[in-house]
mmCIF file of N, CA and C in Angstrom:
data_model
loop_
_atom_site.group_PDB
_atom_site.id
_atom_site.type_symbol
_atom_site.label_atom_id
_atom_site.label_comp_id
_atom_site.label_asym_id
_atom_site.label_seq_id
_atom_site.Cartn_x
_atom_site.Cartn_y
_atom_site.Cartn_z
ATOM 1 N N MET A 1 30.894 140.611 -210.371
ATOM 2 C CA MET A 1 30.352 140.304 -208.917
ATOM 3 C C MET A 1 29.434 141.438 -208.458
ATOM 4 N N TYR A 2 29.288 141.091 -207.426
ATOM 5 C CA TYR A 2 27.862 142.041 -207.024
ATOM 6 C C TYR A 2 28.519 142.337 -205.438
ATOM 7 N N ASN A 3 28.057 143.794 -204.925
ATOM 8 C CA ASN A 3 28.131 144.000 -203.680
ATOM 9 C C ASN A 3 26.790 144.001 -202.799
ATOM 10 N N ILE A 4 26.694 143.103 -201.872
ATOM 11 C CA ILE A 4 25.301 142.850 -201.175
ATOM 12 C C ILE A 4 25.582 143.810 -199.994
ATOM 13 N N TYR A 5 25.094 144.680 -199.826
ATOM 14 C CA TYR A 5 24.800 145.605 -198.479
ATOM 15 C C TYR A 5 23.980 145.336 -197.530
ATOM 16 N N THR A 6 24.829 144.581 -196.221
ATOM 17 C CA THR A 6 23.532 144.107 -195.174
ATOM 18 C C THR A 6 22.840 145.042 -194.550
ATOM 19 N N ARG A 7 22.240 145.832 -195.581
ATOM 20 C CA ARG A 7 21.233 147.331 -194.765
ATOM 21 C C ARG A 7 19.646 146.676 -194.751
ATOM 22 N N PRO A 8 18.946 147.151 -194.182
ATOM 23 C CA PRO A 8 18.812 148.138 -193.383
ATOM 24 C C PRO A 8 19.672 147.867 -192.265
ATOM 25 N N GLU A 9 19.867 148.956 -191.119
ATOM 26 C CA GLU A 9 20.468 148.473 -189.919
ATOM 27 C C GLU A 9 18.837 147.718 -189.321
ATOM 28 N N ILE A 10 19.258 147.078 -188.020
ATOM 29 C CA ILE A 10 18.408 146.221 -187.425
ATOM 30 C C ILE A 10 17.051 146.999 -186.995
ATOM 31 N N GLU A 11 17.643 148.088 -186.550
ATOM 32 C CA GLU A 11 16.796 148.962 -185.967
ATOM 33 C C GLU A 11 15.374 149.377 -186.951
ATOM 34 N N THR A 12 16.048 149.619 -188.334
ATOM 35 C CA THR A 12 15.005 150.027 -189.251
ATOM 36 C C THR A 12 13.757 149.027 -189.861
ATOM 37 N N LEU A 13 14.390 147.688 -189.581
ATOM 38 C CA LEU A 13 13.540 146.475 -189.907
ATOM 39 C C LEU A 13 12.546 146.325 -188.421
ATOM 40 N N LEU A 14 13.095 146.487 -187.421
ATOM 41 C CA LEU A 14 12.273 146.919 -185.985
ATOM 42 C C LEU A 14 10.868 147.910 -186.470
ATOM 43 N N ILE A 15 11.282 149.052 -186.922
ATOM 44 C CA ILE A 15 10.759 150.086 -187.147
ATOM 45 C C ILE A 15 9.914 149.443 -188.109
ATOM 46 N N ILE A 16 9.802 149.241 -189.319
ATOM 47 C CA ILE A 16 8.978 148.727 -190.286
ATOM 48 C C ILE A 16 7.723 147.558 -189.839
ATOM 49 N N ALA A 17 8.536 146.567 -188.774
ATOM 50 C CA ALA A 17 7.976 145.446 -188.203
ATOM 51 C C ALA A 17 6.660 146.017 -187.281
ATOM 52 N N GLU A 18 7.509 147.473 -186.582
ATOM 53 C CA GLU A 18 6.440 147.649 -185.559
ATOM 54 C C GLU A 18 4.977 148.433 -186.423
ATOM 55 N N GLY A 19 5.194 148.863 -187.797
ATOM 56 C CA GLY A 19 4.154 149.612 -188.541
ATOM 57 C C GLY A 19 4.299 150.907 -188.583
ATOM 58 N N THR A 20 5.318 151.244 -188.137
ATOM 59 C CA THR A 20 5.471 152.678 -187.866
ATOM 60 C C THR A 20 6.225 153.582 -188.908
ATOM 61 N N TYR A 21 6.861 152.993 -189.943
ATOM 62 C CA TYR A 21 8.117 153.613 -190.844
ATOM 63 C C TYR A 21 7.313 154.782 -191.517
ATOM 64 N N ASP A 22 6.437 154.900 -191.619
ATOM 65 C CA ASP A 22 5.931 156.327 -192.352
ATOM 66 C C ASP A 22 6.028 157.175 -191.501
ATOM 67 N N LYS A 23 5.560 157.034 -190.094
ATOM 68 C CA LYS A 23 5.523 158.098 -189.019
ATOM 69 C C LYS A 23 7.281 158.462 -189.091
ATOM 70 N N TYR A 24 7.909 157.409 -188.686
ATOM 71 C CA TYR A 24 9.214 157.511 -188.114
ATOM 72 C C TYR A 24 9.823 158.434 -189.675
ATOM 73 N N ILE A 25 9.768 158.158 -190.997
ATOM 74 C CA ILE A 25 10.116 158.909 -192.333
ATOM 75 C C ILE A 25 9.735 160.554 -191.959
ATOM 76 N N LYS A 26 8.365 160.550 -191.387
ATOM 77 C CA LYS A 26 7.991 161.961 -191.297
ATOM 78 C C LYS A 26 8.545 162.704 -190.452
ATOM 79 N N SER A 27 8.972 162.374 -189.217
ATOM 80 C CA SER A 27 9.424 162.323 -188.017
ATOM 81 C C SER A 27 11.070 162.758 -187.823
ATOM 82 N N LYS A 28 11.536 162.190 -189.266
ATOM 83 C CA LYS A 28 12.744 162.115 -189.186
ATOM 84 C C LYS A 28 13.326 163.483 -189.245
ATOM 85 N N LYS A 29 12.989 164.846 -189.187
ATOM 86 C CA LYS A 29 13.157 165.910 -189.287
ATOM 87 C C LYS A 29 13.802 166.307 -187.990
ATOM 88 N N SER A 30 13.577 165.743 -187.048
ATOM 89 C CA SER A 30 14.060 165.625 -185.536
ATOM 90 C C SER A 30 15.493 165.278 -185.691
ATOM 91 N N SER A 31 15.964 164.568 -186.729
ATOM 92 C CA SER A 31 17.073 163.393 -186.908
ATOM 93 C C SER A 31 17.301 162.581 -185.694
ATOM 94 N N LEU A 32 16.256 161.993 -185.304
ATOM 95 C CA LEU A 32 16.577 160.634 -184.634
ATOM 96 C C LEU A 32 17.056 159.658 -185.266
ATOM 97 N N LYS A 33 18.126 158.906 -184.808
ATOM 98 C CA LYS A 33 18.659 157.758 -185.380
ATOM 99 C C LYS A 33 17.517 156.491 -185.035
ATOM 100 N N PRO A 34 17.564 155.350 -186.232
ATOM 101 C CA PRO A 34 16.653 154.194 -185.956
ATOM 102 C C PRO A 34 16.503 153.519 -184.431
ATOM 103 N N SER A 35 17.855 153.649 -184.053
ATOM 104 C CA SER A 35 17.989 153.253 -182.492
ATOM 105 C C SER A 35 17.137 154.008 -181.319
ATOM 106 N N LEU A 36 17.442 155.345 -181.717
ATOM 107 C CA LEU A 36 17.020 156.225 -180.623
ATOM 108 C C LEU A 36 15.394 156.281 -181.226
ATOM 109 N N TYR A 37 14.893 156.234 -182.089
ATOM 110 C CA TYR A 37 13.441 155.926 -182.263
ATOM 111 C C TYR A 37 13.179 154.884 -181.652
ATOM 112 N N CYS A 38 13.432 154.082 -181.744
ATOM 113 C CA CYS A 38 13.103 152.480 -181.490
ATOM 114 C C CYS A 38 13.001 152.716 -179.611
ATOM 115 N N LYS A 39 14.106 153.055 -179.277
ATOM 116 C CA LYS A 39 13.880 153.281 -177.882
ATOM 117 C C LYS A 39 12.965 154.250 -177.289
ATOM 118 N N GLU A 40 13.069 155.739 -177.810
ATOM 119 C CA GLU A 40 12.384 156.629 -177.546
ATOM 120 C C GLU A 40 10.679 156.703 -177.751
ATOM 121 N N GLU A 41 10.489 156.556 -178.901
ATOM 122 C CA GLU A 41 9.186 156.263 -179.753
ATOM 123 C C GLU A 41 8.530 154.734 -179.540
ATOM 124 N N LEU A 42 8.958 153.996 -179.464
ATOM 125 C CA LEU A 42 8.642 152.448 -179.679
ATOM 126 C C LEU A 42 8.753 151.979 -178.555
ATOM 127 N N SER A 43 9.634 152.564 -177.392
ATOM 128 C CA SER A 43 9.481 151.847 -176.244
ATOM 129 C C SER A 43 10.088 150.438 -176.630
ATOM 130 N N LEU A 44 10.898 149.943 -176.972
ATOM 131 C CA LEU A 44 11.499 148.894 -177.464
ATOM 132 C C LEU A 44 12.625 148.318 -175.939
ATOM 133 N N GLY A 45 12.900 149.189 -175.710
ATOM 134 C CA GLY A 45 14.018 149.043 -174.567
ATOM 135 C C GLY A 45 15.665 149.389 -174.911
ATOM 136 N N LYS A 46 16.395 149.234 -174.197
ATOM 137 C CA LYS A 46 17.537 149.910 -174.644
ATOM 138 C C LYS A 46 18.656 148.910 -175.001
ATOM 139 N N HIS A 47 18.133 147.290 -175.079
ATOM 140 C CA HIS A 47 18.830 146.190 -175.468
ATOM 141 C C HIS A 47 18.293 145.590 -177.178
ATOM 142 N N ILE A 48 18.073 146.683 -177.762
ATOM 143 C CA ILE A 48 17.619 146.240 -179.160
ATOM 144 C C ILE A 48 18.516 145.653 -180.050
ATOM 145 N N LYS A 49 19.570 145.843 -179.948
ATOM 146 C CA LYS A 49 21.075 144.879 -180.899
ATOM 147 C C LYS A 49 20.924 143.959 -180.503
ATOM 148 N N SER A 50 20.864 143.424 -179.191
ATOM 149 C CA SER A 50 21.054 142.091 -178.475
ATOM 150 C C SER A 50 20.693 140.966 -179.061
ATOM 151 N N LYS A 51 21.322 140.339 -179.086
ATOM 152 C CA LYS A 51 20.979 138.708 -179.587
ATOM 153 C C LYS A 51 19.841 138.363 -179.110
ATOM 154 N N ASP A 52 19.438 138.156 -177.769
ATOM 155 C CA ASP A 52 18.554 137.878 -177.137
ATOM 156 C C ASP A 52 16.926 138.736 -177.258
ATOM 157 N N PHE A 53 16.903 139.829 -177.556
ATOM 158 C CA PHE A 53 16.018 140.499 -177.904
ATOM 159 C C PHE A 53 15.372 140.317 -179.319
ATOM 160 N N LEU A 54 16.530 140.543 -180.312
ATOM 161 C CA LEU A 54 16.395 140.257 -181.455
ATOM 162 C C LEU A 54 15.543 138.802 -181.797
ATOM 163 N N GLU A 55 16.056 137.941 -181.281
ATOM 164 C CA GLU A 55 15.446 136.419 -181.228
ATOM 165 C C GLU A 55 14.240 136.667 -180.839
ATOM 166 N N ASP A 56 13.699 137.064 -179.709
ATOM 167 C CA ASP A 56 12.936 137.195 -179.362
ATOM 168 C C ASP A 56 11.948 137.807 -180.025
ATOM 169 N N TYR A 57 11.981 138.951 -180.315
ATOM 170 C CA TYR A 57 11.386 139.616 -181.117
ATOM 171 C C TYR A 57 10.673 139.350 -182.472
ATOM 172 N N PHE A 58 12.182 138.439 -183.037
ATOM 173 C CA PHE A 58 11.593 137.870 -184.151
ATOM 174 C C PHE A 58 11.623 136.107 -184.172
ATOM 175 N N CYS A 59 11.094 135.732 -183.177
ATOM 176 C CA CYS A 59 10.774 134.698 -183.277
ATOM 177 C C CYS A 59 10.199 133.713 -184.202
ATOM 178 N N ASP A 60 9.050 134.461 -184.744
ATOM 179 C CA ASP A 60 7.980 134.114 -185.702
ATOM 180 C C ASP A 60 9.107 134.551 -187.050
ATOM 181 N N VAL A 61 9.743 133.845 -187.595
ATOM 182 C CA VAL A 61 11.073 134.383 -188.670
ATOM 183 C C VAL A 61 9.995 135.052 -190.023
ATOM 184 N N THR A 62 8.735 134.696 -190.024
ATOM 185 C CA THR A 62 8.015 135.132 -190.835
ATOM 186 C C THR A 62 7.868 136.755 -190.754
ATOM 187 N N LYS A 63 7.763 137.175 -189.478
ATOM 188 C CA LYS A 63 7.941 138.700 -189.217
ATOM 189 C C LYS A 63 8.913 139.180 -189.547
ATOM 190 N N LEU A 64 10.228 138.816 -189.742
ATOM 191 C CA LEU A 64 11.720 139.294 -190.237
ATOM 192 C C LEU A 64 11.520 139.234 -191.691
ATOM 193 N N ILE A 65 11.022 138.067 -192.094
ATOM 194 C CA ILE A 65 11.093 138.438 -193.837
ATOM 195 C C ILE A 65 10.237 139.297 -194.072
ATOM 196 N N CYS A 66 9.190 139.407 -193.614
ATOM 197 C CA CYS A 66 8.240 140.591 -193.952
ATOM 198 C C CYS A 66 8.862 142.166 -193.876
ATOM 199 N N ALA A 67 9.614 142.149 -192.529
ATOM 200 C CA ALA A 67 10.415 143.274 -192.792
ATOM 201 C C ALA A 67 11.423 143.370 -193.505
ATOM 202 N N ILE A 68 12.142 142.428 -193.955
ATOM 203 C CA ILE A 68 13.107 142.692 -194.969
ATOM 204 C C ILE A 68 12.617 142.717 -196.262
ATOM 205 N N THR A 69 11.438 142.233 -196.795
ATOM 206 C CA THR A 69 10.929 142.428 -197.921
ATOM 207 C C THR A 69 10.249 143.602 -198.327
ATOM 208 N N GLU A 70 9.684 144.099 -197.013
ATOM 209 C CA GLU A 70 9.057 145.632 -197.200
ATOM 210 C C GLU A 70 9.967 146.801 -197.472
ATOM 211 N N TYR A 71 11.112 146.158 -196.697
ATOM 212 C CA TYR A 71 11.977 147.288 -196.577
ATOM 213 C C TYR A 71 12.811 147.427 -198.213
ATOM 214 N N LYS A 72 12.826 146.598 -198.915
ATOM 215 C CA LYS A 72 13.240 146.252 -200.097
ATOM 216 C C LYS A 72 12.367 147.113 -200.948
ATOM 217 N N ARG A 73 10.362 147.002 -200.825
ATOM 218 C CA ARG A 73 9.650 147.504 -201.526
ATOM 219 C C ARG A 73 9.882 149.081 -201.153
ATOM 220 N N LEU A 74 9.671 149.565 -200.054
ATOM 221 C CA LEU A 74 10.263 151.172 -199.825
ATOM 222 C C LEU A 74 11.119 151.610 -200.761
ATOM 223 N N ARG A 75 12.483 150.774 -200.488
ATOM 224 C CA ARG A 75 13.676 151.555 -201.083
ATOM 225 C C ARG A 75 13.848 151.109 -202.530
ATOM 226 N N GLY A 76 13.177 150.426 -203.147
ATOM 227 C CA GLY A 76 13.100 150.204 -204.682
ATOM 228 C C GLY A 76 14.186 149.360 -204.983
ATOM 229 N N GLN A 77 14.402 149.346 -206.438
ATOM 230 C CA GLN A 77 15.450 148.273 -207.040
ATOM 231 C C GLN A 77 16.886 149.332 -207.159
ATOM 232 N N LYS A 78 16.935 150.347 -206.394
ATOM 233 C CA LYS A 78 18.282 151.064 -206.472
ATOM 234 C C LYS A 78 19.671 150.165 -205.903
ATOM 235 N N GLU A 79 19.555 149.447 -204.730
ATOM 236 C CA GLU A 79 20.540 148.542 -204.123
ATOM 237 C C GLU A 79 19.950 147.049 -203.823
ATOM 238 N N TYR A 80 21.045 146.344 -204.047
ATOM 239 C CA TYR A 80 20.666 145.270 -203.727
ATOM 240 C C TYR A 80 20.964 145.418 -201.922
ATOM 241 N N CYS A 81 20.152 144.430 -201.053
ATOM 242 C CA CYS A 81 20.167 144.472 -199.751
ATOM 243 C C CYS A 81 19.440 143.123 -199.470
ATOM 244 N N LEU A 82 19.085 142.857 -197.930
ATOM 245 C CA LEU A 82 19.017 141.483 -197.721
ATOM 246 C C LEU A 82 18.129 140.643 -198.227
ATOM 247 N N ALA A 83 16.829 141.528 -198.536
ATOM 248 C CA ALA A 83 15.993 141.019 -199.357
ATOM 249 C C ALA A 83 16.570 139.967 -200.511
ATOM 250 N N ASP A 84 17.338 140.344 -201.270
ATOM 251 C CA ASP A 84 17.888 139.642 -202.367
ATOM 252 C C ASP A 84 18.628 138.260 -202.180
ATOM 253 N N LEU A 85 18.789 138.234 -200.862
ATOM 254 C CA LEU A 85 19.884 137.077 -200.180
ATOM 255 C C LEU A 85 18.691 135.952 -200.025
ATOM 256 N N LEU A 86 17.484 136.198 -199.999
ATOM 257 C CA LEU A 86 16.321 135.693 -199.964
ATOM 258 C C LEU A 86 16.224 134.393 -200.985
ATOM 259 N N LYS A 87 15.737 133.255 -200.402
ATOM 260 C CA LYS A 87 15.516 132.486 -201.685
ATOM 261 C C LYS A 87 13.610 132.724 -201.991
ATOM 262 N N PRO A 88 13.257 133.344 -203.080
ATOM 263 C CA PRO A 88 11.723 133.248 -203.581
ATOM 264 C C PRO A 88 11.003 131.959 -203.364
ATOM 265 N N ALA A 89 10.006 131.964 -202.371
ATOM 266 C CA ALA A 89 8.968 131.270 -201.941
ATOM 267 C C ALA A 89 8.286 130.403 -202.863
ATOM 268 N N ASN A 90 8.678 130.451 -204.221
ATOM 269 C CA ASN A 90 8.065 129.622 -205.224
ATOM 270 C C ASN A 90 9.251 128.631 -205.848
ATOM 271 N N ASN A 91 10.235 128.624 -205.330
ATOM 272 C CA ASN A 91 11.240 127.785 -205.323
ATOM 273 C C ASN A 91 11.645 126.628 -204.553
#
């Protein structure tokens, strides 16, 4: 039996999709939570966890899949995460 963590937080996927993950990690010294970083640094608004916002932002599902797989690449093989639930493209 495996435990699958539904990590990362959706805000982290937004940061990755915006291409600012490295900048976020470097600025993490300020201890901004991913949600505050999205609101304050990326100006994504205050409803970033809402279903409507997320459906609109990730309307191109490829953008979401890319963010999920990039998170897995950045985190390494240390833990199972959302990327491990995706069916490989060649199957």
